Coordinates of C-alpha atoms in Angstrom, one line a residue:
X571 CA -84.4 -286.9 -23.1
X572 CA -86.0 -283.5 -22.4
X573 CA -84.0 -280.2 -23.1
X574 CA -85.0 -276.7 -22.2
X575 CA -83.2 -273.7 -23.6
X576 CA -86.1 -271.1 -23.2
X577 CA -84.9 -270.0 -19.7
X578 CA -82.1 -271.7 -17.7
X579 CA -80.4 -274.6 -19.6
X580 CA -81.9 -278.0 -18.4
X581 CA -81.3 -281.5 -20.0
X582 CA -82.7 -284.6 -18.4
X583 CA -82.6 -288.3 -19.2
X584 CA -84.6 -290.6 -17.1
X585 CA -85.0 -287.9 -14.4
X586 CA -81.3 -287.3 -14.1
X587 CA -79.6 -284.0 -15.2
X588 CA -76.8 -284.3 -17.7
X589 CA -76.0 -280.5 -17.7
X590 CA -72.4 -280.1 -17.0
X591 CA -71.2 -277.4 -14.5
X592 CA -68.3 -276.2 -16.6
X593 CA -69.0 -273.3 -19.0
X594 CA -67.7 -274.5 -22.4
X595 CA -69.4 -277.9 -22.4
X596 CA -72.7 -276.2 -21.5
X597 CA -72.1 -274.1 -24.6
X598 CA -71.7 -277.2 -26.8
X599 CA -74.8 -279.0 -25.2
X600 CA -76.8 -275.7 -25.8
X601 CA -75.7 -275.4 -29.4
X602 CA -76.4 -279.2 -30.2
X603 CA -79.8 -278.9 -28.6
X604 CA -80.8 -276.0 -30.8
X605 CA -80.3 -278.2 -33.9
X606 CA -81.4 -281.8 -32.9
X607 CA -80.8 -284.4 -35.7
X608 CA -78.5 -281.9 -37.6
X609 CA -74.8 -282.2 -37.8
X610 CA -73.1 -279.2 -35.9
X611 CA -69.8 -278.7 -37.8
X612 CA -66.6 -278.6 -35.7
X613 CA -65.6 -275.2 -37.0
X614 CA -69.0 -273.8 -35.7
X615 CA -68.4 -275.3 -32.3
X616 CA -64.9 -274.0 -32.2
X617 CA -66.0 -270.5 -33.1
X618 CA -68.8 -270.7 -30.3
X619 CA -66.1 -271.6 -27.7
X620 CA -63.2 -269.7 -28.7
X621 CA -64.4 -267.0 -31.2
X622 CA -61.5 -266.1 -33.6
X623 CA -58.7 -267.4 -31.3
X624 CA -58.8 -271.0 -30.9
X625 CA -55.8 -272.5 -29.1
X626 CA -53.5 -275.0 -30.9
X627 CA -55.1 -277.8 -28.8
X628 CA -58.6 -276.7 -29.8
X629 CA -59.6 -279.9 -31.6
X630 CA -58.4 -282.2 -28.9
X631 CA -60.0 -280.1 -26.2
X632 CA -63.3 -280.2 -28.1
X633 CA -63.0 -283.9 -28.2
X634 CA -62.6 -283.9 -24.5
X635 CA -65.7 -281.9 -23.9
X636 CA -67.7 -284.2 -26.2
X637 CA -66.4 -287.2 -24.1
X638 CA -67.4 -285.5 -20.9
X639 CA -70.9 -284.9 -22.3
X640 CA -71.1 -288.5 -23.4
X641 CA -70.1 -289.8 -20.0
X642 CA -72.8 -287.8 -18.3
X643 CA -75.3 -289.0 -20.9
X644 CA -74.3 -292.6 -20.4
X645 CA -74.5 -292.5 -16.7
X646 CA -78.0 -291.1 -17.0
X647 CA -79.1 -293.7 -19.6
X648 CA -77.8 -296.6 -17.6
X649 CA -75.9 -299.7 -18.6
X650 CA -79.0 -301.3 -20.1
X651 CA -80.0 -298.6 -22.4
X652 CA -80.2 -299.7 -26.1
X653 CA -77.7 -298.0 -28.4
X654 CA -75.7 -296.0 -26.0
X655 CA -74.4 -292.5 -25.5
X656 CA -72.3 -292.6 -28.7
X657 CA -75.4 -293.1 -30.7
X658 CA -77.3 -290.3 -28.9
X659 CA -74.4 -287.8 -29.1
X660 CA -73.0 -289.2 -32.4
X661 CA -70.0 -288.3 -34.4
X662 CA -70.3 -287.6 -38.1
X663 CA -67.8 -286.5 -40.6
X664 CA -66.9 -283.0 -39.8
X665 CA -69.0 -282.6 -36.7
X666 CA -71.4 -284.0 -34.0
X667 CA -75.2 -284.2 -33.6
X668 CA -77.8 -285.0 -31.0
X669 CA -79.9 -287.8 -32.4
X670 CA -83.1 -287.0 -30.4
X671 CA -86.6 -286.1 -31.8
X672 CA -87.1 -282.3 -32.3
X673 CA -90.0 -282.1 -29.8
X674 CA -87.5 -283.3 -27.0
X675 CA -86.3 -279.7 -27.0
X676 CA -88.7 -277.0 -25.9
X677 CA -87.6 -274.5 -28.6
X678 CA -89.0 -276.8 -31.2
X679 CA -92.3 -277.3 -29.4
X680 CA -92.4 -273.5 -29.3
X681 CA -91.8 -273.2 -33.0
X682 CA -94.6 -275.7 -33.7
X683 CA -97.1 -274.0 -31.5
X684 CA -96.4 -270.7 -33.1
X685 CA -96.8 -272.0 -36.7
X686 CA -100.2 -273.4 -35.6
X687 CA -101.2 -270.2 -34.0
X688 CA -100.3 -268.2 -37.1
X689 CA -102.1 -270.6 -39.3
X690 CA -105.2 -270.4 -37.2
X691 CA -105.0 -266.5 -37.0
X692 CA -104.7 -266.4 -40.9
X693 CA -107.8 -268.6 -41.3
X694 CA -109.7 -266.4 -38.9
X695 CA -109.9 -268.8 -36.0
X696 CA -108.7 -266.3 -33.3
X697 CA -109.7 -268.6 -30.2
X698 CA -107.3 -271.4 -31.4
X699 CA -104.7 -268.7 -32.5
X700 CA -104.6 -267.1 -29.0
X701 CA -104.6 -270.4 -27.3
X702 CA -101.7 -271.7 -29.3
X703 CA -99.7 -268.5 -29.0
X704 CA -100.3 -268.5 -25.2
X705 CA -99.3 -272.1 -24.9
X706 CA -96.0 -271.4 -26.8
X707 CA -95.2 -268.4 -24.7
X708 CA -95.9 -270.6 -21.6
X709 CA -92.8 -272.7 -22.5
X710 CA -90.5 -269.7 -21.6
X711 CA -89.1 -269.8 -18.1
X712 CA -87.0 -266.7 -18.5
X713 CA -84.5 -265.3 -21.1
X714 CA -83.2 -267.9 -23.4
X715 CA -80.1 -269.7 -22.1
X716 CA -79.9 -267.2 -19.2
X717 CA -77.3 -269.2 -17.4
X718 CA -75.1 -270.1 -20.3
X719 CA -72.0 -268.1 -21.4
X720 CA -72.8 -267.0 -24.8
X721 CA -70.3 -267.1 -27.6
X722 CA -70.7 -265.6 -31.0
X723 CA -72.8 -268.3 -32.4
X724 CA -75.2 -268.7 -29.4
X725 CA -75.4 -265.0 -29.0
X726 CA -77.0 -264.8 -32.6
X727 CA -79.3 -267.7 -31.7
X728 CA -80.5 -265.9 -28.4
X729 CA -81.1 -262.7 -30.1
X730 CA -83.2 -264.6 -32.7
X731 CA -85.2 -266.5 -30.1
X732 CA -85.9 -263.3 -28.0
X733 CA -87.0 -261.4 -31.2
X734 CA -89.3 -264.3 -31.9
X735 CA -90.7 -264.3 -28.4
X736 CA -91.7 -260.6 -28.7
X737 CA -93.3 -261.2 -32.1
X738 CA -95.4 -264.1 -30.7
X739 CA -96.5 -261.8 -27.8
X740 CA -97.6 -259.2 -30.3
X741 CA -99.5 -262.0 -32.5
X742 CA -101.2 -263.2 -29.3
X743 CA -102.3 -259.8 -28.4
X744 CA -103.7 -259.2 -31.9
X745 CA -105.7 -262.5 -31.5
X746 CA -107.0 -261.3 -28.1
X747 CA -107.9 -257.9 -29.4
X748 CA -110.0 -259.6 -32.2
X749 CA -111.8 -261.5 -29.5
X750 CA -112.7 -258.4 -27.6
X751 CA -110.4 -258.8 -24.7
X752 CA -109.1 -255.1 -24.8
X753 CA -109.8 -254.5 -21.1
X754 CA -108.0 -257.6 -20.0
X755 CA -104.9 -256.6 -22.0
X756 CA -104.4 -252.9 -20.7
X757 CA -102.1 -253.7 -17.8
X758 CA -100.0 -256.0 -19.9
X759 CA -99.6 -253.5 -22.7
X760 CA -98.7 -250.7 -20.4
X761 CA -95.9 -252.9 -19.1
X762 CA -94.8 -253.9 -22.6
X763 CA -94.7 -250.4 -24.0
X764 CA -92.7 -249.3 -21.0
X765 CA -90.2 -252.1 -21.6
X766 CA -90.2 -251.4 -25.5
X767 CA -90.5 -247.6 -25.7
X768 CA -90.0 -247.5 -29.4
X769 CA -92.0 -250.5 -30.5
X770 CA -94.8 -249.1 -32.7
X771 CA -96.7 -252.3 -32.8
X772 CA -97.1 -252.7 -29.1
X773 CA -98.0 -248.9 -29.0
X774 CA -100.8 -249.4 -31.5
X775 CA -102.1 -252.3 -29.6
X776 CA -102.1 -250.2 -26.4
X777 CA -103.9 -247.4 -28.0
X778 CA -106.7 -249.6 -29.5
X779 CA -107.2 -251.4 -26.2
X780 CA -107.4 -248.2 -24.2
X781 CA -109.8 -246.6 -26.8
X782 CA -112.1 -249.7 -26.8
X783 CA -112.1 -249.5 -23.0
X784 CA -113.5 -245.9 -23.1
X785 CA -110.1 -244.3 -22.3
X786 CA -109.6 -242.1 -25.4
X787 CA -107.4 -239.7 -23.6
X788 CA -105.0 -242.4 -22.4
X789 CA -104.9 -243.8 -25.9
X790 CA -103.8 -240.4 -27.2
X791 CA -101.3 -240.1 -24.4
X792 CA -99.6 -243.4 -25.4
X793 CA -99.2 -241.9 -28.9
X794 CA -97.8 -238.6 -27.5
X795 CA -95.2 -240.3 -25.4
X796 CA -94.1 -242.5 -28.4
X797 CA -93.8 -239.6 -30.7
X798 CA -91.7 -237.6 -28.2
X799 CA -89.4 -240.7 -27.6
X800 CA -89.0 -241.3 -31.5
X801 CA -88.2 -237.6 -32.2
X802 CA -85.8 -237.2 -29.2
X803 CA -83.9 -240.5 -29.8
X804 CA -84.0 -241.1 -33.5
X805 CA -85.2 -237.8 -35.0
X806 CA -88.1 -239.5 -36.9
X807 CA -91.9 -239.2 -36.7
X808 CA -94.2 -242.2 -36.1
X809 CA -95.0 -244.3 -39.1
X810 CA -97.9 -243.4 -41.5
X811 CA -99.9 -246.3 -40.1
X812 CA -99.5 -245.0 -36.5
X813 CA -100.3 -241.5 -37.5
X814 CA -103.6 -242.6 -39.1
X815 CA -104.3 -244.7 -36.1
X816 CA -103.8 -241.4 -34.0
X817 CA -106.1 -239.5 -36.2
X818 CA -108.8 -242.2 -36.0
X819 CA -108.7 -242.1 -32.2
X820 CA -109.0 -238.2 -32.4
X821 CA -112.0 -238.3 -34.8
X822 CA -113.7 -241.5 -33.1
X823 CA -113.5 -243.4 -36.1
X824 CA -116.1 -246.2 -36.1
X825 CA -113.5 -248.7 -37.7
X826 CA -111.7 -248.7 -34.3
X827 CA -114.5 -250.6 -32.8
X828 CA -114.6 -253.2 -35.5
X829 CA -113.0 -256.3 -33.8
X830 CA -112.3 -258.4 -36.8
X831 CA -112.3 -256.9 -40.4
X832 CA -112.1 -258.8 -43.7
X833 CA -108.4 -259.0 -43.5
X834 CA -106.8 -261.1 -40.9
X835 CA -104.0 -258.6 -40.2
X836 CA -102.2 -257.1 -37.2
X837 CA -103.5 -254.3 -35.2
X838 CA -100.5 -252.2 -36.4
X839 CA -101.9 -252.5 -39.9
X840 CA -105.4 -251.5 -39.1
X841 CA -105.0 -248.3 -40.8
X842 CA -102.6 -249.2 -43.6
X843 CA -103.3 -247.2 -46.7

């Protein structure tokens, strides 16, 4: 079985899709897929489907949805498959679980690759770090579960995944900057700062990439726009780290040209006190 949640929901067995067309069974499959090998309690599944207002027939209806998923799974597995749909989509005391290897689901491949990328970054192996982060981000085919109706449980999961995706992008750019790829990053960073106009980490990376590419004035303009946005929207000044980075750009601080210092930290923390 191969399941994708980083984009449109996809679940295939022997090349055949087992994704139901109905909304609520899709929610159940999505939630089970996020935690393969772990029991998803019945109350959690009910909360996802009906929030705080489950009907009186909620348990029976949930069992019907599970049966529908098992039928699709059994059809795809074929009559000669060892075990059977009941062993893959198993019932346990108080809940249900998908008994499949974690790496069968793209989000768990993503998590493994990001851990490997972070370990490489912290050890100073920026080539491996950038490659692992890039591979992890390559698993995304759009917003997580973009074609699934989100109840309260899945909504939290999707917010978590999207935040993780942005952090991974930022970490990959950190590694690329340490490798001297500043000129290659400018277009991407201009787009990212436009999409995330209050994100100080991305703005700090854009400032460094522009400065190292000989565009001091553009780097200062990035800071100016961020400062205006923070003051107008939130009534706050940029962080001390970013203010020190701004001062470094103004004074042409040689530290800005040091690609990899003694600490394997982020670009945002380049001028931490």
